[in-house]
Coordinates of N, CA, C and O in Angstrom, one line a residue:
M13 N 133.4 22.9 54.5 CA 133.5 23.9 53.7 C 132.0 24.5 53.8 O 131.1 23.5 53.8
S14 N 131.7 26.0 53.7 CA 130.7 26.3 53.6 C 130.6 27.6 52.4 O 131.5 28.2 52.3
P15 N 129.5 27.7 52.1 CA 129.5 28.9 51.1 C 130.0 30.2 51.5 O 130.5 30.7 50.9
L16 N 129.7 30.4 52.6 CA 130.3 31.5 53.5 C 131.7 31.6 53.5 O 132.3 32.6 53.2
D17 N 132.3 30.6 53.3 CA 133.8 30.6 53.5 C 134.4 31.1 52.1 O 135.3 31.8 52.1
V18 N 133.7 30.8 51.1 CA 134.1 31.3 49.6 C 134.2 32.8 49.7 O 135.0 33.4 49.2
V19 N 132.7 33.4 50.2 CA 132.4 34.9 50.1 C 133.6 35.4 51.1 O 134.2 36.4 50.7
I20 N 134.0 34.9 52.3 CA 134.9 35.6 53.1 C 136.2 35.7 52.4 O 137.0 36.6 52.4
L21 N 136.7 34.6 51.8 CA 137.8 34.2 51.4 C 138.3 35.2 50.1 O 138.9 35.9 49.8
I22 N 137.2 35.4 49.3 CA 137.2 36.5 48.0 C 137.4 37.8 48.9 O 137.9 38.6 48.1
K23 N 136.4 38.1 49.8 CA 136.3 39.5 50.5 C 137.8 39.7 50.8 O 138.3 40.9 50.4
M24 N 138.5 38.8 51.4 CA 139.9 39.2 52.0 C 140.8 39.4 51.1 O 141.9 40.2 51.0
L25 N 140.6 38.8 49.4 CA 141.7 38.9 48.3 C 141.2 40.1 47.5 O 142.2 40.6 47.0
V26 N 140.0 40.7 47.5 CA 139.8 41.7 46.9 C 139.8 43.2 47.6 O 139.3 44.0 47.1
S27 N 139.8 42.9 49.1 CA 139.8 44.1 49.9 C 141.0 45.1 49.8 O 142.0 44.6 49.7
A28 N 140.6 46.2 49.8 CA 141.9 47.1 49.8 C 142.5 47.4 51.0 O 143.3 48.1 51.2
E29 N 141.9 47.0 52.0 CA 142.4 47.4 53.5 C 143.6 46.4 53.4 O 143.9 45.2 53.2
E30 N 144.5 47.2 54.2 CA 145.9 46.7 54.5 C 145.8 45.6 55.6 O 146.6 44.7 55.7
T31 N 145.0 45.9 56.6 CA 145.2 45.2 57.8 C 143.7 44.6 58.1 O 142.4 45.3 58.3
L32 N 143.6 43.4 58.1 CA 142.0 42.8 58.0 C 141.8 42.3 59.4 O 142.9 42.0 60.0
S33 N 140.6 42.3 59.7 CA 140.1 41.8 61.1 C 138.9 41.1 60.9 O 138.0 41.1 60.0
Q34 N 138.6 40.3 62.0 CA 137.2 39.7 62.0 C 136.1 40.8 62.0 O 135.1 40.7 61.4
S35 N 136.3 41.9 62.8 CA 135.2 42.8 63.1 C 135.0 43.6 61.6 O 134.0 43.9 61.1
F36 N 136.2 44.0 60.9 CA 136.1 44.6 59.7 C 135.3 43.4 58.6 O 134.3 43.9 57.8
L37 N 135.7 42.3 58.6 CA 134.9 41.4 57.5 C 133.5 41.3 58.0 O 132.7 41.2 57.1
A38 N 133.3 40.9 59.2 CA 132.0 40.9 59.8 C 131.0 42.3 59.2 O 130.0 42.1 59.0
R39 N 131.6 43.5 59.5 CA 130.8 44.8 59.0 C 130.8 44.7 57.5 O 129.6 45.3 57.0
E40 N 131.9 44.4 57.0 CA 131.8 44.7 55.6 C 130.8 43.5 54.8 O 130.3 43.7 53.7
L41 N 130.7 42.4 55.4 CA 129.9 41.3 54.7 C 128.4 41.4 55.5 O 127.5 40.2 55.0
F42 N 128.0 42.0 56.3 CA 126.8 42.1 57.2 C 126.4 40.6 57.8 O 125.5 40.1 57.7
I43 N 127.5 40.2 58.6 CA 127.5 39.1 59.1 C 128.1 39.2 60.5 O 128.7 40.1 60.8
S44 N 127.9 38.1 61.4 CA 128.5 38.4 62.8 C 130.1 38.2 62.9 O 130.5 37.2 62.1
Q45 N 130.7 38.5 63.8 CA 132.1 38.2 64.3 C 132.3 36.6 64.2 O 132.9 35.8 63.9
S46 N 131.2 36.1 64.8 CA 131.3 34.5 65.0 C 131.1 33.8 64.0 O 132.0 32.9 63.7
E47 N 130.3 34.2 63.1 CA 130.5 33.5 61.5 C 131.6 33.7 60.8 O 132.3 32.6 60.6
V48 N 132.6 34.8 60.9 CA 133.8 35.0 60.3 C 134.8 34.1 61.1 O 135.6 33.2 60.5
S49 N 134.8 34.2 62.5 CA 135.6 33.2 63.4 C 135.6 31.6 62.9 O 136.5 31.0 62.5
K50 N 134.2 31.1 62.7 CA 134.1 29.6 62.4 C 134.4 29.7 60.8 O 135.1 28.7 60.5
S51 N 134.3 30.4 60.0 CA 134.5 30.4 58.7 C 136.3 30.3 58.4 O 136.6 29.2 57.9
L52 N 136.7 31.2 59.2 CA 138.5 31.0 59.1 C 138.8 29.9 59.7 O 139.8 29.5 59.3
H53 N 138.2 29.4 60.8 CA 138.7 28.3 61.3 C 138.6 27.0 60.3 O 139.5 26.0 60.0
R54 N 137.3 26.9 59.6 CA 137.1 25.9 58.4 C 138.1 26.1 57.3 O 138.7 25.2 56.8
S55 N 138.6 27.1 57.0 CA 139.2 27.6 55.9 C 140.7 27.2 56.0 O 141.6 26.7 55.5
R56 N 141.2 27.6 57.5 CA 142.8 26.9 58.0 C 142.5 25.4 57.8 O 143.5 24.9 57.3
Y57 N 141.6 24.6 58.3 CA 141.4 23.1 58.4 C 141.4 22.6 57.0 O 142.2 21.6 56.7
A58 N 140.7 23.6 56.1 CA 140.8 23.2 54.4 C 142.1 23.5 53.8 O 142.2 23.0 52.7
G59 N 143.0 24.3 54.7 CA 144.3 24.4 53.8 C 144.1 25.8 53.1 O 144.9 26.2 52.2
L60 N 143.2 26.6 53.0 CA 142.7 27.7 52.3 C 143.4 28.9 52.9 O 143.5 30.0 52.1
V61 N 143.3 28.9 54.3 CA 143.9 30.1 54.9 C 145.2 29.5 55.8 O 145.3 28.5 56.3
V62 N 146.3 30.5 55.7 CA 147.4 30.1 56.7 C 147.6 31.1 57.7 O 147.5 32.6 57.3
G63 N 147.9 31.1 59.0 CA 147.9 31.8 59.9 C 146.9 32.6 60.3 O 145.5 32.1 60.0
S64 N 146.9 34.0 60.3 CA 145.3 34.5 60.7 C 144.8 35.1 59.5 O 143.4 34.8 59.2
Y65 N 145.1 35.6 58.4 CA 144.5 35.9 57.2 C 145.3 36.1 55.9 O 144.9 36.7 54.9
Q66 N 146.1 35.0 56.0 CA 146.8 34.7 54.7 C 146.0 33.7 53.7 O 146.1 32.6 53.9
V67 N 145.5 34.1 52.6 CA 144.4 33.2 52.0 C 145.5 32.7 50.9 O 146.2 33.1 50.1
M68 N 145.5 31.4 51.0 CA 146.0 30.5 49.8 C 145.3 30.6 48.5 O 144.4 30.0 48.1
A69 N 145.6 32.0 47.4 CA 144.6 32.3 46.6 C 144.6 31.3 45.3 O 143.5 31.1 44.8
H70 N 146.0 30.7 45.0 CA 145.9 29.7 43.9 C 144.8 28.4 44.4 O 144.2 27.9 43.6
A71 N 144.9 28.1 45.5 CA 144.0 26.5 46.2 C 142.8 27.2 46.1 O 141.8 26.3 45.5
L72 N 142.4 28.4 46.4 CA 141.2 29.1 46.3 C 140.3 28.9 44.8 O 139.4 28.4 44.7
V73 N 141.3 29.4 44.1 CA 140.6 29.7 42.9 C 140.7 28.3 42.1 O 139.6 28.0 41.2
D74 N 141.5 27.4 42.5 CA 141.5 26.0 41.9 C 140.2 25.4 42.4 O 139.2 24.7 41.8
F75 N 139.6 25.5 43.6 CA 138.5 25.1 44.3 C 137.4 25.7 43.4 O 136.1 25.1 43.2
I76 N 137.1 26.9 43.5 CA 136.3 27.7 42.4 C 136.0 26.9 41.2 O 134.9 26.7 40.7
Q77 N 137.2 27.2 40.5 CA 137.2 26.3 39.0 C 136.8 25.1 38.8 O 136.1 24.6 38.1
Y78 N 137.2 23.9 39.8 CA 137.0 22.8 39.5 C 135.8 22.2 40.6 O 135.6 21.0 40.3
G79 N 135.7 23.1 41.6 CA 134.5 22.1 42.6 C 133.5 23.0 43.3 O 132.4 22.1 43.4
I80 N 133.4 24.2 42.9 CA 132.3 25.0 43.4 C 131.1 24.6 42.8 O 129.8 24.6 43.5
K81 N 131.1 24.3 41.4 CA 129.6 23.9 40.7 C 129.0 22.8 41.7 O 128.0 22.4 41.2
Y82 N 130.1 21.8 42.0 CA 129.4 20.5 42.5 C 129.3 20.6 44.0 O 128.3 19.9 44.6
A83 N 129.9 21.3 44.7 CA 129.8 21.8 46.2 C 128.6 22.3 46.6 O 127.8 22.4 47.3
F84 N 128.6 23.5 45.7 CA 127.3 24.7 46.0 C 126.7 24.9 44.6 O 126.6 26.0 43.8
P85 N 125.9 23.7 44.0 CA 125.2 23.9 42.7 C 124.2 25.0 42.5 O 123.6 25.0 43.8
Q86 N 123.6 25.4 41.7 CA 122.6 26.4 41.4 C 121.9 26.0 40.3 O 122.7 26.1 39.2
Q87 N 120.5 26.0 40.0 CA 119.9 26.1 39.2 C 119.2 27.4 38.8 O 118.6 27.8 40.0
P88 N 118.9 28.2 37.9 CA 118.6 29.4 37.8 C 116.7 29.1 37.9 O 116.4 28.0 37.6
G89 N 116.1 30.1 38.7 CA 114.9 29.9 39.1 C 114.1 31.0 38.3 O 114.3 31.2 37.2
A90 N 112.9 31.3 38.7 CA 112.0 32.2 38.2 C 112.7 33.9 37.7 O 113.9 34.1 38.2
V91 N 112.0 34.2 36.8 CA 112.3 35.5 36.4 C 111.6 36.6 37.4 O 110.6 36.6 37.9
V92 N 112.7 37.4 38.2 CA 112.5 38.2 39.4 C 113.2 39.3 39.0 O 114.2 39.6 38.2
R93 N 112.9 40.3 39.9 CA 113.8 41.7 40.0 C 114.9 41.5 41.0 O 114.5 40.8 42.0
G94 N 116.1 42.2 40.4 CA 117.1 41.9 41.5 C 118.4 42.2 41.0 O 118.5 43.4 40.1
I95 N 119.6 42.3 41.8 CA 120.8 42.7 41.2 C 121.6 41.7 40.3 O 121.5 40.6 40.6
P96 N 122.0 42.1 39.2 CA 123.0 41.4 38.5 C 123.9 40.8 38.6 O 124.8 41.0 39.8
T97 N 124.0 39.4 38.3 CA 124.9 38.3 38.6 C 125.4 37.7 37.4 O 124.6 37.7 36.3
A98 N 126.2 36.6 37.6 CA 126.7 35.9 36.6 C 127.3 36.6 35.5 O 127.7 37.9 35.6
H99 N 126.8 36.4 34.1 CA 126.9 36.9 32.8 C 126.1 38.4 32.6 O 126.6 39.2 31.7
S100 N 125.5 38.5 33.7 CA 124.6 39.8 33.2 C 125.5 41.0 34.1 O 125.0 42.2 34.0
M101 N 126.7 40.6 34.8 CA 127.5 41.6 35.3 C 128.8 41.9 34.6 O 129.2 40.8 33.8
T102 N 129.1 43.0 34.6 CA 130.3 43.3 34.0 C 131.2 42.7 34.4 O 131.4 42.4 35.8
P103 N 132.4 42.5 34.0 CA 132.9 42.6 32.5 C 132.2 41.6 31.8 O 132.4 41.6 30.3
L104 N 131.8 40.5 32.1 CA 131.7 39.5 31.2 C 130.3 39.8 30.1 O 130.0 39.2 29.2
S105 N 129.5 40.8 30.9 CA 128.4 41.1 30.2 C 128.7 41.9 28.7 O 127.9 42.1 27.8
E106 N 130.0 42.4 28.7 CA 130.5 43.0 27.7 C 130.9 42.1 26.5 O 130.9 42.4 25.2
F107 N 131.0 40.6 26.9 CA 131.4 39.8 25.8 C 130.4 38.5 25.6 O 130.2 38.1 24.5
I108 N 129.4 38.6 26.4 CA 128.3 37.5 26.3 C 127.0 38.2 25.9 O 126.5 38.8 26.5
E109 N 126.5 37.6 25.0 CA 125.3 38.0 24.4 C 124.3 36.9 24.7 O 124.3 35.7 24.1
S110 N 123.3 37.3 25.5 CA 122.5 36.4 25.8 C 121.1 37.0 26.2 O 121.1 38.1 26.7
G111 N 119.8 36.4 25.9 CA 118.8 36.9 26.2 C 118.3 36.6 27.5 O 117.5 37.4 28.2
D112 N 118.9 35.6 28.2 CA 118.4 35.2 29.5 C 119.5 35.9 30.5 O 120.7 35.5 30.6
G113 N 119.1 36.7 31.4 CA 119.8 37.5 32.6 C 119.9 36.6 33.7 O 118.5 35.9 33.7
F114 N 120.7 36.9 34.6 CA 120.6 36.3 35.9 C 120.7 37.3 37.0 O 121.7 38.3 37.0
V115 N 120.1 37.2 38.1 CA 120.0 38.2 39.1 C 119.9 37.5 40.5 O 119.3 36.4 40.7
W116 N 120.6 38.2 41.6 CA 120.1 37.6 42.9 C 118.9 38.3 43.3 O 118.7 39.7 43.2
P117 N 117.7 37.7 43.7 CA 116.4 38.4 44.0 C 116.6 39.7 45.0 O 117.2 39.4 46.2
H118 N 116.6 40.8 44.6 CA 116.2 41.5 45.7 C 115.4 42.8 45.2 O 115.1 43.3 44.2
G119 N 114.4 43.2 46.2 CA 113.1 44.0 45.9 C 113.8 45.6 45.6 O 113.0 46.2 45.0
R120 N 115.0 45.9 45.7 CA 115.5 47.3 45.4 C 116.5 47.2 44.1 O 117.1 48.2 43.6
G121 N 116.5 45.7 43.2 CA 117.2 45.7 42.4 C 116.6 46.4 41.0 O 115.4 46.5 41.4
H122 N 117.2 46.6 40.2 CA 117.1 47.5 39.2 C 116.7 46.7 37.7 O 116.4 47.2 36.6
S123 N 117.3 45.3 37.9 CA 117.4 44.5 36.6 C 116.5 43.4 36.8 O 115.8 43.0 38.1
R124 N 115.9 42.6 35.8 CA 115.3 41.5 35.6 C 115.9 40.6 35.2 O 116.8 40.3 34.2
G125 N 115.8 39.1 35.8 CA 116.3 37.9 35.1 C 115.9 37.0 35.9 O 115.2 36.7 37.0
H126 N 116.6 35.5 35.7 CA 116.3 34.3 36.3 C 116.9 34.5 37.8 O 118.3 34.9 37.7
S127 N 116.2 34.0 38.7 CA 116.9 34.2 40.0 C 117.9 33.1 40.3 O 117.8 31.7 39.7
I128 N 119.1 33.7 40.7 CA 120.3 32.6 41.3 C 120.2 33.2 42.7 O 120.6 34.2 43.5
L129 N 120.3 32.1 43.7 CA 120.5 32.3 44.9 C 122.1 32.5 45.2 O 122.8 31.7 44.8
P130 N 122.4 33.4 46.0 CA 123.8 34.0 46.2 C 124.2 32.7 47.0 O 123.5 32.1 48.0
L131 N 125.7 32.7 47.2 CA 126.3 31.6 48.0 C 125.9 32.1 49.5 O 125.7 30.9 50.3
Y132 N 125.4 33.1 49.7 CA 125.2 33.5 51.1 C 124.3 34.8 51.2 O 124.3 35.4 50.3
P133 N 123.2 34.8 51.9 CA 122.0 35.7 52.1 C 122.5 37.3 52.0 O 122.2 37.8 51.4
S134 N 123.5 37.3 52.8 CA 124.3 38.7 53.0 C 124.9 39.6 51.9 O 125.1 40.4 51.9
V135 N 125.5 38.4 50.7 CA 126.2 39.0 49.6 C 125.3 39.9 49.0 O 126.0 40.7 48.4
V136 N 124.2 39.9 48.8 CA 123.6 40.8 48.0 C 124.1 42.2 48.7 O 124.2 43.5 47.9
H137 N 123.7 42.5 50.0 CA 123.9 43.7 50.5 C 125.5 43.9 50.6 O 125.9 45.1 50.2
A138 N 126.3 43.0 50.9 CA 127.8 43.3 50.7 C 128.3 43.7 49.1 O 129.0 44.8 49.1
A139 N 127.6 43.2 48.1 CA 128.0 43.2 46.9 C 127.6 44.9 46.4 O 128.2 45.8 45.6
R140 N 126.3 45.3 46.9 CA 125.7 46.6 46.7 C 126.9 47.6 47.1 O 126.7 48.8 46.5
V141 N 127.7 47.5 48.0 CA 128.5 48.5 48.8 C 130.0 48.2 48.2 O 130.9 48.9 48.1
D142 N 130.6 47.1 47.5 CA 131.5 46.7 47.3 C 131.6 46.3 45.9 O 131.6 44.9 45.4
P143 N 132.1 47.2 44.5 CA 132.0 46.8 43.4 C 132.8 45.2 43.0 O 132.5 44.5 42.5
A144 N 134.1 45.5 43.9 CA 135.2 44.3 43.3 C 134.3 43.0 44.0 O 134.8 42.0 43.3
L145 N 134.0 43.2 45.2 CA 133.4 41.7 45.8 C 132.2 41.1 44.7 O 132.1 40.1 44.5
H146 N 131.3 42.3 44.4 CA 130.3 42.1 43.5 C 130.6 41.2 42.2 O 130.0 40.3 41.8
E147 N 131.7 41.8 41.5 CA 132.4 41.3 40.2 C 132.8 40.0 40.5 O 132.4 39.1 39.8
A148 N 133.6 39.8 41.6 CA 134.1 38.5 41.8 C 132.9 37.4 42.1 O 133.1 36.3 41.6
L149 N 132.1 37.8 43.1 CA 130.9 36.8 43.3 C 130.0 36.6 41.9 O 129.6 35.4 41.8
A150 N 129.9 37.5 41.2 CA 129.2 37.2 39.7 C 130.0 36.0 39.0 O 129.3 35.3 38.4
M151 N 131.3 36.4 38.8 CA 132.0 35.5 38.3 C 132.0 34.1 38.7 O 131.8 33.0 38.0
V152 N 131.9 33.7 40.0 CA 131.6 32.6 40.7 C 130.3 32.0 40.3 O 130.3 30.9 40.2
D153 N 129.1 33.0 40.2 CA 128.1 32.3 39.6 C 128.0 32.0 38.4 O 127.3 31.1 38.0
V154 N 128.8 32.6 37.6 CA 129.1 32.1 36.3 C 129.5 30.4 36.1 O 129.1 29.8 35.3
I155 N 130.3 30.2 37.2 CA 131.1 29.0 37.2 C 129.9 28.0 37.7 O 129.9 26.9 37.1
R156 N 129.1 28.5 38.6 CA 128.0 27.8 39.3 C 127.0 27.4 38.1 O 126.3 26.3 38.3
V157 N 126.5 28.3 37.1 CA 125.4 28.1 36.3 C 125.7 28.2 34.8 O 125.0 27.8 34.0
G158 N 126.7 28.9 34.6 CA 127.1 28.8 33.3 C 127.4 27.9 32.0 O 127.7 26.6 32.6
K159 N 127.6 28.2 31.2 CA 127.9 27.0 30.1 C 129.6 27.2 30.0 O 130.3 28.1 30.5
A160 N 130.2 26.4 29.2 CA 131.5 26.0 29.3 C 132.2 27.3 28.8 O 133.2 27.6 29.6
R161 N 131.7 27.9 27.8 CA 132.7 28.9 27.1 C 132.6 30.2 28.3 O 133.3 30.9 28.7
E162 N 131.3 30.5 29.0 CA 131.3 31.4 29.7 C 132.0 31.0 31.0 O 133.0 32.1 31.7
R163 N 132.3 29.9 31.5 CA 133.1 29.3 32.6 C 134.2 29.9 32.5 O 135.1 30.0 33.3
Q164 N 134.8 29.4 31.1 CA 136.3 29.6 30.8 C 136.6 31.2 30.9 O 137.7 31.4 31.2
L165 N 135.8 31.8 30.5 CA 135.9 33.3 30.6 C 136.0 33.7 32.0 O 136.8 34.7 32.2
A166 N 135.0 33.4 32.8 CA 134.9 33.9 33.9 C 136.2 33.3 34.8 O 136.7 34.1 35.6
I167 N 136.7 32.3 34.9 CA 137.9 31.8 35.2 C 139.2 32.6 35.0 O 139.9 33.0 35.8
Q168 N 139.2 33.1 33.8 CA 140.3 33.9 33.3 C 140.1 35.4 34.2 O 141.3 35.8 34.6
I169 N 138.8 36.0 34.1 CA 138.8 37.2 34.9 C 139.0 36.9 36.3 O 139.7 37.6 36.9
L170 N 138.5 35.7 36.9 CA 138.9 35.6 38.4 C 140.5 35.4 38.5 O 140.6 36.0 39.5
R171 N 140.9 34.8 37.8 CA 142.6 34.9 37.9 C 142.9 36.1 37.9 O 144.1 36.5 38.6
S172 N 142.5 36.8 37.0 CA 143.0 38.2 36.9 C 142.7 39.3 38.3 O 143.5 39.7 38.8
K173 N 141.7 38.9 38.8 CA 141.2 39.6 39.9 C 142.0 39.2 41.4 O 142.2 39.8 42.1
L174 N 142.0 37.8 41.4 CA 142.1 37.3 42.7 C 143.7 36.6 42.7 O 144.4 36.8 43.6
L175 N 144.5 36.7 41.4 CA 145.9 36.3 41.4 C 146.5 37.2 40.7 O 147.8 37.1 40.6
N176 N 146.1 38.3 40.2 CA 146.8 39.4 39.8 C 147.5 38.7 38.2 O 148.4 39.4 38.0
E177 N 146.8 37.8 37.9 CA 147.5 37.4 36.6 C 147.0 38.3 35.3 O 146.0 38.8 35.3
E178 N 147.5 38.3 34.3 CA 147.3 39.4 33.1 C 146.2 38.8 32.6 O 145.8 37.7 32.2
Y179 N 145.4 40.1 32.4 CA 144.3 39.7 31.7 C 143.9 40.6 30.4 O 144.2 42.1 31.1
T180 N 143.6 40.4 29.5 CA 143.6 41.3 28.3 C 142.4 42.1 27.9 O 142.1 42.9 27.3
D181 N 141.3 41.8 28.9 CA 139.9 42.2 28.5 C 139.0 42.2 27.2 O 138.3 42.5 26.6
Q182 N 139.7 40.7 26.5 CA 139.4 40.5 25.6 C 139.1 38.8 25.5 O 140.3 38.1 26.1
P183 N 138.2 38.4 25.5 CA 138.0 37.0 25.3 C 138.8 36.3 24.3 O 139.0 36.6 23.4
H184 N 139.0 35.1 24.7 CA 139.8 34.4 23.4 C 138.6 33.9 22.4 O 137.4 34.0 22.7
S185 N 138.9 33.5 21.2 CA 138.1 33.4 20.3 C 136.9 32.6 20.4 O 135.9 32.6 20.1
N186 N 137.4 31.5 21.3 CA 136.4 30.5 21.5 C 135.2 30.8 22.5 O 134.4 29.9 22.9
V187 N 135.4 31.9 23.2 CA 134.7 32.3 24.3 C 133.8 33.2 24.1 O 133.1 34.0 25.1
A188 N 133.6 33.9 23.0 CA 132.9 35.1 22.7 C 131.4 34.9 22.7 O 130.8 36.0 22.9
S189 N 130.7 34.0 22.6 CA 129.4 33.9 22.6 C 128.9 32.5 23.6 O 129.4 31.7 23.2
S190 N 127.8 32.8 24.3 CA 127.2 31.7 24.9 C 126.0 31.3 24.2 O 125.1 30.9 24.8
T191 N 125.5 31.5 22.8 CA 124.3 31.2 22.0 C 124.1 30.0 22.0 O 123.2 29.4 21.8
G192 N 125.4 29.3 21.7 CA 125.3 27.9 21.5 C 125.3 26.9 22.7 O 125.6 27.2 23.7
A193 N 125.3 25.6 22.5 CA 125.4 24.8 23.8 C 126.7 24.7 24.3 O 127.8 24.9 23.7
G194 N 126.8 24.6 25.5 CA 128.2 24.6 26.2 C 128.7 23.3 26.8 O 129.5 23.0 27.3

């Protein structure tokens, strides 16, 4: 598995396109068709894609929930200008009060926060044109760098977005703040 595989699989799940293709995914994610092809091959081997473009969404969410912070860990870096991610991104920013913001470093970003390297460099460009992808990848970043309560809420949001499970837009009472230790 590669971090790009997670990005592509999430894009496939949040895409409004009825017919997915390698050229569509390459264009939308600012990567080459060969990168898409190699990624889909790895995802089929891992059992996360069946056939051409059927994502095993429950398996992907399980991997994100239980494995991504170990497979693709990230430590917040210096404070920089960039694009909001993790709990600095809606909808989580509506529930989490924290003085520490997180951003993907980007010269045209309008926010400041601790830098988080995205799963793949082109993610920043793709997220700027696809709000659904941006939101989903920001929730993945919460799982990579967040505290337990933040991760719990991010998983709830991801399950809603990727699995169409019911989400109430209200956090459980035990996940409303990240000011304590997680």
